[in-house]
C-alpha positions as a printed Julia matrix, in Angstrom:
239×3 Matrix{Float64}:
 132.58  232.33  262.3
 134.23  233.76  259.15
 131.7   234.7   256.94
 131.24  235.88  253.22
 131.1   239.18  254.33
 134.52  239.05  256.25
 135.97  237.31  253.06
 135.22  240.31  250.47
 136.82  243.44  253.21
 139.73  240.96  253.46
 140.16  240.15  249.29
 142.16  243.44  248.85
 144.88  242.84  251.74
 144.71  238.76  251.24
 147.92  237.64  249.71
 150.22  240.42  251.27
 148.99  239.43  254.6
 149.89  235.67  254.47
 152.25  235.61  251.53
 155.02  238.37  251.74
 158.62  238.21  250.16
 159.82  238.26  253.54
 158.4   235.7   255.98
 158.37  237.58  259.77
 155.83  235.83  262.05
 153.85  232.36  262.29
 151.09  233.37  260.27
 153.38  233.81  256.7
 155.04  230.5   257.71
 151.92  228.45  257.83
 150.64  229.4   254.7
 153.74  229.62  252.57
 154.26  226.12  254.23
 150.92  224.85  253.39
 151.37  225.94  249.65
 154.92  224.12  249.38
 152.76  221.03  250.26
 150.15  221.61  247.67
 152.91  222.12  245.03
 154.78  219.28  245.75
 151.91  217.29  245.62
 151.01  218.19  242.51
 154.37  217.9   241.35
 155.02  214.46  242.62
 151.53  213.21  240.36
 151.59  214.87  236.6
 154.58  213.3   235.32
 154.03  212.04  231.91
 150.51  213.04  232.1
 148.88  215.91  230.31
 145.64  217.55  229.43
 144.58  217.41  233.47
 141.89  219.69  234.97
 141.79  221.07  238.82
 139.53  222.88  240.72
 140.2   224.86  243.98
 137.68  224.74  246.77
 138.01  228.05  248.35
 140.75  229.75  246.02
 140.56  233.26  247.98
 142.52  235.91  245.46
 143.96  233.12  243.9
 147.41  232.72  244.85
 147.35  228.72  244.71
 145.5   228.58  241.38
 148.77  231.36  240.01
 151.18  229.52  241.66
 150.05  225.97  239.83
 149.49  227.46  236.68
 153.2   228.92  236.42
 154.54  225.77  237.96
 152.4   222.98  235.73
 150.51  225.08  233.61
 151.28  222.81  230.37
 149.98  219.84  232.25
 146.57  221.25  232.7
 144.07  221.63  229.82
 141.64  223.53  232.8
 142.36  225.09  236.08
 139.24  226.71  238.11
 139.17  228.4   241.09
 135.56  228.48  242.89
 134.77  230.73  246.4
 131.7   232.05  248.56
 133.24  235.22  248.27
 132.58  237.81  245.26
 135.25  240.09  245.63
 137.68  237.04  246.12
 137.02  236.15  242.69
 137.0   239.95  241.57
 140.77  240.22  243.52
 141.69  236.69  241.55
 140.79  237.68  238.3
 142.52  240.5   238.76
 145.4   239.16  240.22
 145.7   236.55  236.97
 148.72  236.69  234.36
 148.1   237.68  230.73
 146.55  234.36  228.38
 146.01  232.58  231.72
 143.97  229.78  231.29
 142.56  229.86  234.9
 138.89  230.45  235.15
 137.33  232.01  238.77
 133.61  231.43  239.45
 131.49  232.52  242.5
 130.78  228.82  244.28
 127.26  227.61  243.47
 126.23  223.77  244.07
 126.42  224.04  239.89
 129.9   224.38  240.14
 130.77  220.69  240.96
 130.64  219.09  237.53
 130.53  215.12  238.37
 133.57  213.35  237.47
 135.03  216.21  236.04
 138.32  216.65  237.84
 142.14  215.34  237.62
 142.92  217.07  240.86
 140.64  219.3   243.77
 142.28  221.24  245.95
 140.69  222.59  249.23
 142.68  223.89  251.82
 142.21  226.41  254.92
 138.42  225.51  254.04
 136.21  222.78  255.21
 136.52  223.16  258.8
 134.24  226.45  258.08
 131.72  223.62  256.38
 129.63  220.86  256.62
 132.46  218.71  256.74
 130.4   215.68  255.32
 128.59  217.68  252.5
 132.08  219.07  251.56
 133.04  215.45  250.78
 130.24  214.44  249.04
 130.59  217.65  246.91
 134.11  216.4   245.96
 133.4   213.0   245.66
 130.84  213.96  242.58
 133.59  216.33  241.3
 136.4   214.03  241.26
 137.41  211.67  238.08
 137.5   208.14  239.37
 141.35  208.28  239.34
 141.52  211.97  240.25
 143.38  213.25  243.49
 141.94  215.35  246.4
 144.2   217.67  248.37
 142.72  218.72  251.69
 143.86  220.26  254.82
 142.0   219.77  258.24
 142.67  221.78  261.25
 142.55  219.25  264.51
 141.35  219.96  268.26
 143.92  218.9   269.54
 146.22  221.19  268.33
 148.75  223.71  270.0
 147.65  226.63  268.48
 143.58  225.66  268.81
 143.78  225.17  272.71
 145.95  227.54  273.73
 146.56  230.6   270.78
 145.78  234.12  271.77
 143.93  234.57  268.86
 141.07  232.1   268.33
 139.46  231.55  265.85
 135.61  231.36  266.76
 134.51  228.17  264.48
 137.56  226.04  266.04
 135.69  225.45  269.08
 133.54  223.43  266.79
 136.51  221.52  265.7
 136.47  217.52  265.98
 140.28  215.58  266.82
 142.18  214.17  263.77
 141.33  210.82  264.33
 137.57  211.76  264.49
 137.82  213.43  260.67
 139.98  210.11  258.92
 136.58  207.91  260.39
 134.62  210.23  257.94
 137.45  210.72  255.56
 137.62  207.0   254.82
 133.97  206.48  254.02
 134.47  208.02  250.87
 138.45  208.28  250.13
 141.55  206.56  250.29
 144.25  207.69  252.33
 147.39  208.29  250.44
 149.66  210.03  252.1
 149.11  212.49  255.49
 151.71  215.87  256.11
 151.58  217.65  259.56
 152.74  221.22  259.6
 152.74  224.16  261.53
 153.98  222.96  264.94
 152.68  226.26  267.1
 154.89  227.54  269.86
 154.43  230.3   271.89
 156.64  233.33  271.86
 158.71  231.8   269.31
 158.03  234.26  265.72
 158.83  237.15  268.63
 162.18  236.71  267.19
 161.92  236.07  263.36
 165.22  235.46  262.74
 165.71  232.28  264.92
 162.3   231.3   264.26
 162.48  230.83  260.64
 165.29  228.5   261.47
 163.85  226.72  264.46
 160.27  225.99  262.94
 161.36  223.98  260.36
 163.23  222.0   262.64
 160.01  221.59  265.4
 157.95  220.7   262.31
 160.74  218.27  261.61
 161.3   217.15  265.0
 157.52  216.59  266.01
 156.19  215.15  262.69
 156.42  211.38  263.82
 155.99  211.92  267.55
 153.32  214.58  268.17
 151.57  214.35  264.52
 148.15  215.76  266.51
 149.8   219.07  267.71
 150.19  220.42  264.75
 147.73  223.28  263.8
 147.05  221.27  260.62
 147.11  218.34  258.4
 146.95  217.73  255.17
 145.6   214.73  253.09
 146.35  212.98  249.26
 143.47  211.09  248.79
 142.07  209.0   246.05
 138.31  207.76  245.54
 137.44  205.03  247.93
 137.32  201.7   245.61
């Protein structure tokens, strides 16, 4: 299990091992991937509005929280970035431009402000949770009309039953279809997004395989939705 501890040694070395200029293995696909996702998103729901507040569940050095601000910045009046990890948040406020309006805060349960928030994001975090806590935790945080951005890593999943490198807490993991039951006791699903169709050998050749994984992520989205090392959910408040 990935704990606190592991978190603050990683904060320095964070961003440049998962989002480099120049993407060369599986790893800096996934996450670039997962934070073109977030961004359209986002994109897709502040037109015509302004004044918006989001928090990040989980905001590591805070490369999503940047990457919003400099995108949408003059549609949000608040953006706050919340983690487990204190030199995270050390690493993100150092990481922030000059006059940003982003503020980063060491998670406490005082941190979820009910019905405070336009938008939460949480991604790469609440299969390292209680997963139903975590929900109830947003649910508080979230303004009746507000939007929640999560991604969920499934069992069944290429890369979770047979990757070299696994991760510990994924043996814990539950199938997709097991985390929408709990999902839909408190949210609305508005749209789903599988990415990161794992195969192996293929980022041995980076060249070819930043043209072929697009294409398997393309190819397997309808089909094979479960393979894919995650998901990740637009929801709205259950009504």
């Amino acid at each position: 299990m990935k704990d606190t501890n592991y978190y603050n040694v990683e904060s320095s070395i964070y961003s440049s091992k998962r989002y480099p200029e120049r993407t060369t293995d599986y790893l800096h696909y996934f996450f670039k991937k997962r934070l073109s996702i977030v961004l359209a998103f986002v994109k897709k729901n502040v037109t015509d509005k302004n004044g918006l507040k989001l928090l990040e569940i989980g905001c590591a050095d805070g490369v999503i929280t940047k990457r919003i601000e400099e995108k949408f910045g003059d549609k949000f009046s608040e953006i706050q970035g919340i983690d487990l990890s204190p030199q995270m948040i050390e690493t993100a406020e150092k990481n922030k431009t000059l006059n940003s309006k982003i503020k980063y805060l060491v998670r406490t349960e005082s941190n979820a402000i009910e019905n405070s928030f336009d938008f939460i994001v949480e991604v790469g975090v609440i299969n390292f949770t209680d997963f139903l806590a975590e929900l109830q935790f947003v649910q508080k945080s979230l303004q009746r009309e507000g939007l929640y951005i999560l991604s969920i890593a499934g069992r069944d999943a290429l890369v979770v039953r047979f990757g070299r490198n696994k991760v510990e807490a994924y043996k814990n993991l539950l199938n997709y279809s097991d985390y929408e039951k709990k999902i839909v006791e408190y949210f609305d699903i508005i749209e789903v997004i599988p990415y990161g169709f794992w195969l192996p050998g293929l980022w041995k050749l980076p060249a070819l395989a930043r043209m072929m994984q697009p294409v398997l992520d393309f190819i397997f989205t309808i089909s094979l939705p479960n393979l894919f090392h995650e998901k990740i959910y637009l929801l709205k408040l259950k009504k």
